[in-house]
mmCIF file of C-alpha atoms in Angstrom:
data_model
loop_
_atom_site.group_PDB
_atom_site.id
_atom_site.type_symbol
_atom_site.label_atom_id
_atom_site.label_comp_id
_atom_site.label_asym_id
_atom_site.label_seq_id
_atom_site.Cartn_x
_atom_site.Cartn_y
_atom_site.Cartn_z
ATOM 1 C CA UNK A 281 -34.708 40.755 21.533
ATOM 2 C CA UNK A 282 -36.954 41.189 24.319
ATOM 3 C CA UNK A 283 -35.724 43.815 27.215
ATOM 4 C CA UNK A 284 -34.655 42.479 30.074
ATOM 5 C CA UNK A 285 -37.187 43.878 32.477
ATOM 6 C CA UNK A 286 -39.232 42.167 35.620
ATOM 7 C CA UNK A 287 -41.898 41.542 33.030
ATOM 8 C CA UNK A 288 -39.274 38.678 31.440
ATOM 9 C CA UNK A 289 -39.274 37.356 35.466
ATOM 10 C CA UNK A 290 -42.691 37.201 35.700
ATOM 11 C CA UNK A 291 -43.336 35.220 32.543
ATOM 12 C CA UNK A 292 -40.706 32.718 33.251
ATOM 13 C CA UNK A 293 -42.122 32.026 36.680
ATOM 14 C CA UNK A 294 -45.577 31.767 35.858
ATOM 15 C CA UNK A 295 -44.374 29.573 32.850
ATOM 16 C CA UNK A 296 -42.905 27.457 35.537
ATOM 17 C CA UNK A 297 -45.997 27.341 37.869
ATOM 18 C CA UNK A 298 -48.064 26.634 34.645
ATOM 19 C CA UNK A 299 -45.663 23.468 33.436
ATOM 20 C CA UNK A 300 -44.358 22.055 36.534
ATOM 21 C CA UNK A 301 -45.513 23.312 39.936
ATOM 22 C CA UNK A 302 -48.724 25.138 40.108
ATOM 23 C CA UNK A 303 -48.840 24.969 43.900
ATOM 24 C CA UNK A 304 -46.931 25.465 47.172
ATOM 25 C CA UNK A 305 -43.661 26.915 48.078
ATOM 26 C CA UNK A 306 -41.148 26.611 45.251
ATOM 27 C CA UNK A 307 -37.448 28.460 45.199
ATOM 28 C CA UNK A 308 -36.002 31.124 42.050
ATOM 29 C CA UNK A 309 -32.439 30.983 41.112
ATOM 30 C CA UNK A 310 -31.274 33.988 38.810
ATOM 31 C CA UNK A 311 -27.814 34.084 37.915
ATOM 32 C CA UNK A 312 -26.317 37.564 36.518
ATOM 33 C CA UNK A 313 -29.687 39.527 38.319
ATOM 34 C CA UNK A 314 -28.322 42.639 37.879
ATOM 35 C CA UNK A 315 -28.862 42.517 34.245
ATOM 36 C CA UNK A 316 -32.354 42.810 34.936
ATOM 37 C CA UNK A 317 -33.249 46.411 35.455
ATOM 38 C CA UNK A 318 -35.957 46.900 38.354
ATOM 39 C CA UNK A 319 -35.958 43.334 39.487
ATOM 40 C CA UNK A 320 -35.344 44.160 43.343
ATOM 41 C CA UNK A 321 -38.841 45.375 43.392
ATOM 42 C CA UNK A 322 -40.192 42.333 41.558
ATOM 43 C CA UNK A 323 -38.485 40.356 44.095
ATOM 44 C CA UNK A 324 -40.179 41.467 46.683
ATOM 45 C CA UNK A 325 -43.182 41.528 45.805
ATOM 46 C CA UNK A 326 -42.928 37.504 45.609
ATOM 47 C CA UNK A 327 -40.775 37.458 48.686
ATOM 48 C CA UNK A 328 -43.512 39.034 51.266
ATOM 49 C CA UNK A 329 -45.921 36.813 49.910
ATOM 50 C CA UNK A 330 -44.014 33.717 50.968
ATOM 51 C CA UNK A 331 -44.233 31.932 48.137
ATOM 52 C CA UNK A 332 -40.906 31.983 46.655
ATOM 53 C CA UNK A 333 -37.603 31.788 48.137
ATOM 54 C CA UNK A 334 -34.656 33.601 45.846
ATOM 55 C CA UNK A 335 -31.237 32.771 45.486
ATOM 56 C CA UNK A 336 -29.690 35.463 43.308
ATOM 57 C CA UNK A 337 -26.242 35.650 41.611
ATOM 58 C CA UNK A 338 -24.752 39.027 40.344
ATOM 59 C CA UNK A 339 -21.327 40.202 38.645
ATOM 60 C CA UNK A 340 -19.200 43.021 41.020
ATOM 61 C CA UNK A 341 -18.890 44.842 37.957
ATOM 62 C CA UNK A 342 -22.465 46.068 37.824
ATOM 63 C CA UNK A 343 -23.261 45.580 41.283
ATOM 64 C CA UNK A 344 -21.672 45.410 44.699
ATOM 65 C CA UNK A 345 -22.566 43.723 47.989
ATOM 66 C CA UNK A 346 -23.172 47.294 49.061
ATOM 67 C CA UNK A 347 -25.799 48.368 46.718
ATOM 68 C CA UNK A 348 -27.170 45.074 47.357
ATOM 69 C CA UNK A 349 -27.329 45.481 50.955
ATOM 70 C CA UNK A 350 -29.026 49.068 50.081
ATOM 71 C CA UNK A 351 -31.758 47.218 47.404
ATOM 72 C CA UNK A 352 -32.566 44.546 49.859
ATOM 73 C CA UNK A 353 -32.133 46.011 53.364
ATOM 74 C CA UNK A 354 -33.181 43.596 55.931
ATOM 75 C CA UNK A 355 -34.421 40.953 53.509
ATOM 76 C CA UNK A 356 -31.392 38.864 52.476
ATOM 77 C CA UNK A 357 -28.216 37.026 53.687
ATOM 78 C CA UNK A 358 -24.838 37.560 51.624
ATOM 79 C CA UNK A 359 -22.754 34.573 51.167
ATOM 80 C CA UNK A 360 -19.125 35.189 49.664
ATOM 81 C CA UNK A 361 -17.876 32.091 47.459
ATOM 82 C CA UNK A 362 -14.361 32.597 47.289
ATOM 83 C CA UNK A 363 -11.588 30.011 45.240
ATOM 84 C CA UNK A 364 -11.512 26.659 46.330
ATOM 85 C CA UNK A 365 -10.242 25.703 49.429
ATOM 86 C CA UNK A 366 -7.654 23.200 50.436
ATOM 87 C CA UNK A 367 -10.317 20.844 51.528
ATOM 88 C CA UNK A 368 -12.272 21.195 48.155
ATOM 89 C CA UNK A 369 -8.866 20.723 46.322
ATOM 90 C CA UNK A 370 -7.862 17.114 48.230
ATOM 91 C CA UNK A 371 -11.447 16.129 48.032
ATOM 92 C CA UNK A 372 -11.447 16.961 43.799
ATOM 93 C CA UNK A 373 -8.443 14.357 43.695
ATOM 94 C CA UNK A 374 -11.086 11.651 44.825
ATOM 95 C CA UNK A 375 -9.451 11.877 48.393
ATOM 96 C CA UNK A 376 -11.563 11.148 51.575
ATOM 97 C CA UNK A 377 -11.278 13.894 53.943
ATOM 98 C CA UNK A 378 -11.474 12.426 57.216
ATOM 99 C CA UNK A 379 -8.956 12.208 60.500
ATOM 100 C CA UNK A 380 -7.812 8.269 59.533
ATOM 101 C CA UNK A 381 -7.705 8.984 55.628
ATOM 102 C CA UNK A 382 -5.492 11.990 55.913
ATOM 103 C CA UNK A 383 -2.411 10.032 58.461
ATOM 104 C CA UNK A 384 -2.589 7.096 56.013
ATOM 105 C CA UNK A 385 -2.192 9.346 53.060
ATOM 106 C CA UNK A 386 -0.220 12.277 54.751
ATOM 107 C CA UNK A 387 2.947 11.999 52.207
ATOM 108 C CA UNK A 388 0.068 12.936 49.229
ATOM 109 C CA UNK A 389 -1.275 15.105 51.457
ATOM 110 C CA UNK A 390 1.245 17.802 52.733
ATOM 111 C CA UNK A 391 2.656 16.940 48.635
ATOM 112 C CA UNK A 392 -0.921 18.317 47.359
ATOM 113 C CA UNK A 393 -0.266 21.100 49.981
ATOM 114 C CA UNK A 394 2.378 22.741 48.190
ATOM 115 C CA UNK A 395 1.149 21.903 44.837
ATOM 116 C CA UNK A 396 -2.296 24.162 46.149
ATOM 117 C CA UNK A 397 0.367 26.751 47.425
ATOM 118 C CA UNK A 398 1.614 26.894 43.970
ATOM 119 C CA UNK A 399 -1.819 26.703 41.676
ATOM 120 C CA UNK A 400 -4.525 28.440 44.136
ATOM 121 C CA UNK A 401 -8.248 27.117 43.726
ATOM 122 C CA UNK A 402 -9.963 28.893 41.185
ATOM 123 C CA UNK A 403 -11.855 25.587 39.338
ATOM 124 C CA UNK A 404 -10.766 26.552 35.894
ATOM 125 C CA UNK A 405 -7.355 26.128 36.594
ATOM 126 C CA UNK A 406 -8.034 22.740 38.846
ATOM 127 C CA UNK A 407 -9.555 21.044 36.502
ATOM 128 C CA UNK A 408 -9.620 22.075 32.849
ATOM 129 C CA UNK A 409 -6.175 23.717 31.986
ATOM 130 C CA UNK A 410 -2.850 22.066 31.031
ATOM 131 C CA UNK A 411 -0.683 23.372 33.761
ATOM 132 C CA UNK A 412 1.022 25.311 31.430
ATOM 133 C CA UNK A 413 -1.907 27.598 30.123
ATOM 134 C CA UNK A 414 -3.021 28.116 34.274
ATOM 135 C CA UNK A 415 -0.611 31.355 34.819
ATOM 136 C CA UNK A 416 -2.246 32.994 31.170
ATOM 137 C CA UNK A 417 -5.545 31.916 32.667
ATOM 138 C CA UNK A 418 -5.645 33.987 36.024
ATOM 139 C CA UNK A 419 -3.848 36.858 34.296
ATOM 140 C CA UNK A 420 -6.756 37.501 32.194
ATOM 141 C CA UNK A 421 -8.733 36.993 35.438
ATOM 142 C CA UNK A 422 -6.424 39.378 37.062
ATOM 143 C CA UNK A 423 -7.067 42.497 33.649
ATOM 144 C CA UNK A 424 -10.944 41.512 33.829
ATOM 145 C CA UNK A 425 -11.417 42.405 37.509
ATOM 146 C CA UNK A 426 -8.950 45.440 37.316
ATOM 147 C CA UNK A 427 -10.675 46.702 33.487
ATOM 148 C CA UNK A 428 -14.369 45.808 33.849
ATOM 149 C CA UNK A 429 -14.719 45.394 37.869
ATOM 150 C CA UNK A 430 -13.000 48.321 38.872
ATOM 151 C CA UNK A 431 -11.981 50.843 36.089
ATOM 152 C CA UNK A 432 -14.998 50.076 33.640
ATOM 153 C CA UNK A 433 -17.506 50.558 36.477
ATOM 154 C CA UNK A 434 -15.870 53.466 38.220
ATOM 155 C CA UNK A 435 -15.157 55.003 35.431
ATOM 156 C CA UNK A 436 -11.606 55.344 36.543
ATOM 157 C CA UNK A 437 -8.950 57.330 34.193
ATOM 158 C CA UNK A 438 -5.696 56.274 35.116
ATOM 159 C CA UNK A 439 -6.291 52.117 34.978
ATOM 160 C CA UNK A 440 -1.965 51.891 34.652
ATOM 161 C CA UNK A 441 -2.545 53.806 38.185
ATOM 162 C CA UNK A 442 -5.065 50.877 39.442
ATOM 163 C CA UNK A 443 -3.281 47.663 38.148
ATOM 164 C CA UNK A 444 -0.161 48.721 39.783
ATOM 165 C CA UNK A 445 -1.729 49.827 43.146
ATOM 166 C CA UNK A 446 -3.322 46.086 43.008
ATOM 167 C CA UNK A 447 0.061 44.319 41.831
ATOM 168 C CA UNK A 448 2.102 46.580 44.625
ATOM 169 C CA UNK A 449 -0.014 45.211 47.124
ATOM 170 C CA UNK A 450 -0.494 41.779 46.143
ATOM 171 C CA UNK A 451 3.439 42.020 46.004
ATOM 172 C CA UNK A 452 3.415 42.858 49.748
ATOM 173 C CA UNK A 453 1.000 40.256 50.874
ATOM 174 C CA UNK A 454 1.098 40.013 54.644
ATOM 175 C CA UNK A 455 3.236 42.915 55.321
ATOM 176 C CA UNK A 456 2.483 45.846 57.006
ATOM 177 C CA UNK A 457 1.482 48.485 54.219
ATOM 178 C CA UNK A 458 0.020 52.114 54.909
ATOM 179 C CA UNK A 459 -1.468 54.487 51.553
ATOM 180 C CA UNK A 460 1.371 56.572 52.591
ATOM 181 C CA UNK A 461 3.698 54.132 51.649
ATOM 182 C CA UNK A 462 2.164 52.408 48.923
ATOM 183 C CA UNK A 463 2.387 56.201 47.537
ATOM 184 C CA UNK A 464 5.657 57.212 47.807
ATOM 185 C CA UNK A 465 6.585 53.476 46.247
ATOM 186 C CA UNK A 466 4.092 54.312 43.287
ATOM 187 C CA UNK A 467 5.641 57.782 43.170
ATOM 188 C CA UNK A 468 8.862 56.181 42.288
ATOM 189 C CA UNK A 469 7.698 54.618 38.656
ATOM 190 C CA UNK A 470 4.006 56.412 38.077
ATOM 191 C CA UNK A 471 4.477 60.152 38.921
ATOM 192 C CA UNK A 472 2.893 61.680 41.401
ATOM 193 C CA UNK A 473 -0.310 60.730 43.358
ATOM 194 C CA UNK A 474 -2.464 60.956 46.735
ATOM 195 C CA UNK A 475 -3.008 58.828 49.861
ATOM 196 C CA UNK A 476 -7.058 59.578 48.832
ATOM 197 C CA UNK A 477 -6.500 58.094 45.502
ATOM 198 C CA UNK A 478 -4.432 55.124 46.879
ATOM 199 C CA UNK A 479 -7.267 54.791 49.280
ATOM 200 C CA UNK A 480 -9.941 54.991 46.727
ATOM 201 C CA UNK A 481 -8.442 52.389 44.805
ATOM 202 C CA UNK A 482 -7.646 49.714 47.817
ATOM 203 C CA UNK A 483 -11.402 50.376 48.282
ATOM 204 C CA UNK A 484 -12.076 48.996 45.005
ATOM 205 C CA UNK A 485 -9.775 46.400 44.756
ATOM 206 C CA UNK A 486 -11.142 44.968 48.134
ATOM 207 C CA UNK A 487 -14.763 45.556 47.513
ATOM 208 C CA UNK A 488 -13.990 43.205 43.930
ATOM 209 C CA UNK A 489 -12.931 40.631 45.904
ATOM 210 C CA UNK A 490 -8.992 40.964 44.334
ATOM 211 C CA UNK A 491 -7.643 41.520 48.301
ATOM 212 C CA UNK A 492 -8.510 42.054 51.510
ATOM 213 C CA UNK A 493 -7.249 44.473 54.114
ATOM 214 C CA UNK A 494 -6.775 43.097 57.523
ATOM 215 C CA UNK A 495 -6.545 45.556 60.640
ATOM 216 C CA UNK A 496 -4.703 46.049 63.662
ATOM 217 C CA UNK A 497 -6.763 44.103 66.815
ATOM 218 C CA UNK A 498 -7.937 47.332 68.880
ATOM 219 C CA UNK A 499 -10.123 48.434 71.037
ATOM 220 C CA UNK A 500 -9.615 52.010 69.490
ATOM 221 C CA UNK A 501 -11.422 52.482 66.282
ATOM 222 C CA UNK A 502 -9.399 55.385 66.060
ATOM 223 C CA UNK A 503 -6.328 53.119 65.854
ATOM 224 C CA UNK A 504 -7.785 50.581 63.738
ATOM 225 C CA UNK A 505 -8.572 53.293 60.927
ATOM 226 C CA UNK A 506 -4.640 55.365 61.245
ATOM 227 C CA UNK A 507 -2.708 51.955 61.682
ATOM 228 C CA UNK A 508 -1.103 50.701 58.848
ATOM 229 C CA UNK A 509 -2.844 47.319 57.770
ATOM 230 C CA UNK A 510 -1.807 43.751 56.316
ATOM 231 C CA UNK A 511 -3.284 42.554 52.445
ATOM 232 C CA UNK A 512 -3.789 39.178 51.604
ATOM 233 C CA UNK A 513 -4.872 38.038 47.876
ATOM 234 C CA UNK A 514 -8.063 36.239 47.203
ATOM 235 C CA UNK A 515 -6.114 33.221 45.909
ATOM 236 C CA UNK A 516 -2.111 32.496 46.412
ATOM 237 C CA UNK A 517 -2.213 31.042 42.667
ATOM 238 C CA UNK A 518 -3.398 34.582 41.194
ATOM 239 C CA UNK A 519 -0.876 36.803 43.242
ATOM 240 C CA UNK A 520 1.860 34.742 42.157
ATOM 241 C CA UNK A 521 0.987 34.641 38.189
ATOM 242 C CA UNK A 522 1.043 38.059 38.705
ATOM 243 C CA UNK A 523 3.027 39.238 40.488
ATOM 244 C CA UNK A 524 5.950 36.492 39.687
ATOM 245 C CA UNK A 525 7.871 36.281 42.580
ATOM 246 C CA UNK A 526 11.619 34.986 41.728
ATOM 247 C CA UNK A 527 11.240 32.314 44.577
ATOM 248 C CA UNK A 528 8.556 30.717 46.406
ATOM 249 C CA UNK A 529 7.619 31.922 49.349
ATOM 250 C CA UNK A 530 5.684 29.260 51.249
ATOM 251 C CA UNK A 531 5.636 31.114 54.255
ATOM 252 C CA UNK A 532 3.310 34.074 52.908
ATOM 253 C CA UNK A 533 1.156 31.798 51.066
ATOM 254 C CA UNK A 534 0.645 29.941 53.870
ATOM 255 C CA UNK A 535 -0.486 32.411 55.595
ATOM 256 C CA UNK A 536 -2.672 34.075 53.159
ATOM 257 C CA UNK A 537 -4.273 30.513 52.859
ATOM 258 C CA UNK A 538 -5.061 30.134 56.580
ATOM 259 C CA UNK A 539 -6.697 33.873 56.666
ATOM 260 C CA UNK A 540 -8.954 32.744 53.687
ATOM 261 C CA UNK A 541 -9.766 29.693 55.851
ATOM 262 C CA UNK A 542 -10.416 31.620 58.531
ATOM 263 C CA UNK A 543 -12.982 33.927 56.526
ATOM 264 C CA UNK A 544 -14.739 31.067 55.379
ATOM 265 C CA UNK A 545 -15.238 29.745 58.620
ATOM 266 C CA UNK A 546 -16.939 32.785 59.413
ATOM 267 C CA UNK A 547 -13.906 34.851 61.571
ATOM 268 C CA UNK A 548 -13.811 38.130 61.941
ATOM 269 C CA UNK A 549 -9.938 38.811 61.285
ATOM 270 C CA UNK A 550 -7.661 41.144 62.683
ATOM 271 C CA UNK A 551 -3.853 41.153 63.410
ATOM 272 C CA UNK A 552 -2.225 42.058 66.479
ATOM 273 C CA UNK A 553 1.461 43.799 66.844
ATOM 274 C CA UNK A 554 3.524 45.551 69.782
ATOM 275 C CA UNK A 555 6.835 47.012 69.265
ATOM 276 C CA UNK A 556 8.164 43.939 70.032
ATOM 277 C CA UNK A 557 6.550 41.163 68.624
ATOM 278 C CA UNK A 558 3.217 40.285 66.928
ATOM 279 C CA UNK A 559 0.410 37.426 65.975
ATOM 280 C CA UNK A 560 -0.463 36.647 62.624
ATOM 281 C CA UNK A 561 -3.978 36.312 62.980
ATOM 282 C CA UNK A 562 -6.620 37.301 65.962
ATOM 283 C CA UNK A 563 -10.060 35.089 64.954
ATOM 284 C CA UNK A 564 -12.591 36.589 66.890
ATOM 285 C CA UNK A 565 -15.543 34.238 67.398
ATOM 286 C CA UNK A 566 -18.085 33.869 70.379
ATOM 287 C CA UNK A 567 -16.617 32.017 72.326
ATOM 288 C CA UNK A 568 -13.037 33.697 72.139
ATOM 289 C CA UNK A 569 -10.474 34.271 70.115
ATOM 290 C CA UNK A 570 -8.218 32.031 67.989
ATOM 291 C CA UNK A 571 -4.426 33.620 67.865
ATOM 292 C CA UNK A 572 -2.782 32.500 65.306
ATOM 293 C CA UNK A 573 0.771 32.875 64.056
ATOM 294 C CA UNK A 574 1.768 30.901 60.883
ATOM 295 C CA UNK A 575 5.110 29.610 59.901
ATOM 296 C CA UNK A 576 6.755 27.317 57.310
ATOM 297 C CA UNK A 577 10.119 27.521 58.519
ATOM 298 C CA UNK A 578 12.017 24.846 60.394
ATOM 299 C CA UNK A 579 10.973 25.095 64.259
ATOM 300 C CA UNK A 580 14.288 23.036 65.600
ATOM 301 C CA UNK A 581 16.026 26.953 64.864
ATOM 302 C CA UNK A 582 15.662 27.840 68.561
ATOM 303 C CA UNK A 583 15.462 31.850 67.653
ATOM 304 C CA UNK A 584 12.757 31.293 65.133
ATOM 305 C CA UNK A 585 10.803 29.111 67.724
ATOM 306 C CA UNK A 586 10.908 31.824 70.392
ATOM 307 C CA UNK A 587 10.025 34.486 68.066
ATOM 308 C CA UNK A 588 7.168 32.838 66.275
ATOM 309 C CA UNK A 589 6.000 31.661 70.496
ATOM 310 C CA UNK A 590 6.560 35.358 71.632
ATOM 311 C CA UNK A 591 3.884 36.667 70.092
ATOM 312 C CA UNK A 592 1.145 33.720 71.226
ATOM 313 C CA UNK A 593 2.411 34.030 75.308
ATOM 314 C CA UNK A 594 2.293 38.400 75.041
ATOM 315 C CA UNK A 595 -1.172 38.258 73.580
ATOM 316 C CA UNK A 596 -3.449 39.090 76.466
ATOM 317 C CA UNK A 597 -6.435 37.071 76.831
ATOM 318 C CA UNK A 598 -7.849 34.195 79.420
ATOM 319 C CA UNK A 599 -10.482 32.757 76.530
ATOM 320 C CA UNK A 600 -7.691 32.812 73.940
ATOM 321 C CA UNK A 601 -6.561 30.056 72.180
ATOM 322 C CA UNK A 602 -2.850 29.888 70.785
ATOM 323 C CA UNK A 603 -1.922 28.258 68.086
ATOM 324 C CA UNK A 604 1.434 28.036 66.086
ATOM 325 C CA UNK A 605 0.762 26.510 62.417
ATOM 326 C CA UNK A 606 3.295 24.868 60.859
ATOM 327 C CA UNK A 607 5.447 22.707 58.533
ATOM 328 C CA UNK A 608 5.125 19.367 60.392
ATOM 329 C CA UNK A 609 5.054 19.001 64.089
ATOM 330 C CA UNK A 610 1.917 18.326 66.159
ATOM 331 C CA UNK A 611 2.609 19.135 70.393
ATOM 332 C CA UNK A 612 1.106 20.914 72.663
ATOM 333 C CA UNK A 613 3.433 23.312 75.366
ATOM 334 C CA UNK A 614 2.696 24.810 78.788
ATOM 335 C CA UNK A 615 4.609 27.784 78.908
ATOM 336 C CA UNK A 616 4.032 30.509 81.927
ATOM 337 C CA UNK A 617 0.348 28.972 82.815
ATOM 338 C CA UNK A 618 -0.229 29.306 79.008
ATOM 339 C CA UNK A 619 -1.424 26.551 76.410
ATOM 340 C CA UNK A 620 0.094 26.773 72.818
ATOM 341 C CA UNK A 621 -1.042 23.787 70.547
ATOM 342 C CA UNK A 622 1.329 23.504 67.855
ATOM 343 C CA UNK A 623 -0.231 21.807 64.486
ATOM 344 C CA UNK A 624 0.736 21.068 61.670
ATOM 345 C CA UNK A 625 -0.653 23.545 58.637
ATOM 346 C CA UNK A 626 -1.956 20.528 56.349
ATOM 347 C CA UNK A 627 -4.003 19.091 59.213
ATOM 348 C CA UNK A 628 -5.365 22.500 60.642
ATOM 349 C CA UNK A 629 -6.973 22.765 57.291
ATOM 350 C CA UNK A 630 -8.200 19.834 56.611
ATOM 351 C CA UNK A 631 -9.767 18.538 60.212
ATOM 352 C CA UNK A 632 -12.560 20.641 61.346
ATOM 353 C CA UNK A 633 -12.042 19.712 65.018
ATOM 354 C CA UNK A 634 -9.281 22.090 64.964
ATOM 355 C CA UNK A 635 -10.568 24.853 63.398
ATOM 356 C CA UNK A 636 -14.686 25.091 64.290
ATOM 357 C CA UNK A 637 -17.006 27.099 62.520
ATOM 358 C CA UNK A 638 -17.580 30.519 64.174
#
């Protein structure tokens, strides 16, 4: 077998030039690049010329967005693909989405809502599985990125240690969770540990794309880095084969799905909390922030309603825009010179009017 080297690049391409386009600009796709040892340099040798534009693929388990950020400094643009979103998902049962298809069809709609809640949006379970192979399906995904993402390439010794940091966590989706805690909870069951390892490990399990850690909305870095911070899982449908929660929780995977929404969007995501009261989400675009709390509960309890609109009229900020997603109502309420749209979840996700790109 021939080694995979930039030699094996160069005779594809010119194989290419020589077959089918022996002149002008033409653009490279390489899927799995990392598997080809020296090929940054190769690259870039094509790159300054202008003649080719690259679009490269690589597995986290050989190489990170980090290293190539280091290979590539200055040269590229990252681009995340996460799971499917809830726009992908209505659109992949052959429905329109568009402002008059989705309040003709809103029944199916907030019904496909819950069924995404349930399933997540990786494609394999979408469209290929029996629903009753789906929750085997994203546990193996779950062991691959915890045995060859993480421990395989970090050469990690205690893997038990890893996969139950990562299930802890995903347990604990949109809480509040410090290392120090996670530790003395892991303590408990695993023997004993350190807030460096826990750390070392939520560093891993973030940087393969398993969860990501949200901060507290600061002007202090100082703050930002000692404050305990929320989790949310890269799909609802993974955490909860899982982690196997004994009831549904809409609530939290709502809200886990409107943070992933607001990363794709291009966001960057923070949370905000006094000792009193706090906002799910602070979206921080530029033109101003989106605050954000999320709730599936049922508004008409009036202590709910003034909890979940505490948080949105505290929240200091004149460019701000507050915004309470939930179940079913759409209003808008002027409360102490302050403007608090309330929409419903389904809608905010699937009309881009409400939610622009950053």
């Amino acid at each position: 077998m021939e080694e995979k080297t930039p030699v094996l690049l160069e005779k594809l391409y010119r194989l290419y030039r020589q077959r089918v386009n022996p002149v002008g600009k033409t653009y490279m796709f390489v899927d799995e690049i990392q598997h080809i040892r020296g090929w940054e340099q190769w690259i870039e040798t094509y790159r300054e010329s202008g003649e080719v534009k690259f679009i490269v693929t690589g597995s986290s388990s050989k190489l990170s967005s980090k290293e190539l950020g280091t290979l590539l400094t200055g040269r590229h643009i990252d681009l995340t693909l996460l799971p499917f979103s809830f726009p992908d998902f209505v659109r992949s049962k052959g429905i329109e989405v568009s402002s008059l298809s989705i309040e003709l069809k809103s029944d199916l709609i907030k019904n496909l809502l819950f069924s995404y809640l349930d399933s997540g949006g990786f494609p394999e379970i979408l469209f290929n599985s029996p629903k009753e192979n789906g929750t085997k399906i994203l546990e193996a995904y779950f062991d691959d990125i915890i045995y060859r993402d993480i421990v395989e390439r970090w050469n990690i010794r205690d893997a038990l240690l890893t996969k139950r940091i990562a299930l802890y966590a995903l347990k604990n989706s949109g809480n509040l969770l410090s290392y120090r805690k996670i530790q003395k909870a892991l303590e408990q069951t695993s023997g004993k540990t350190s807030t460096s390892t826990i750390s070392e490990n939520m560093s891993h399990l973030s940087e393969a794309y398993i969860l990501f850690e949200v901060e507290l909305h600061t002007n202090s870095v100082k703050k930002a880095l000692i404050n305990p911070r929320k989790v949310y899982s890269v799909d609802t449908g993974l955490r909860k084969a899982v982690v196997k929660p004994l009831t549904d929780d809409y609530g939290r995977d709502g809200e886990n799905i409107v943070f992933l929404e607001l990363l794709r969007r291009g966001y960057k995501v923070t949370f905000w909390k006094t000792d009193k009261t706090e906002v799910d989400f602070v979206a921080s675009g530029r033109t101003g922030d989106l605050v954000i709390n999320v709730t599936m509960s049922n508004l008409d309890d009036p202590a709910l309603r003034e909890r979940e609109l505490r948080g949105l009229l505290e929240f200091e900020g004149d460019r701000s825009r507050r915004i309470l997603l939930n179940s079913d109502i759409e209003d808008t309420l002027k409360i102490h010179d302050k403007t608090i749209e309330l929409i419903p979840l389904w809608k905010w996700l699937l009309i881009e009017d409400f939610l622009p790109r950053r």
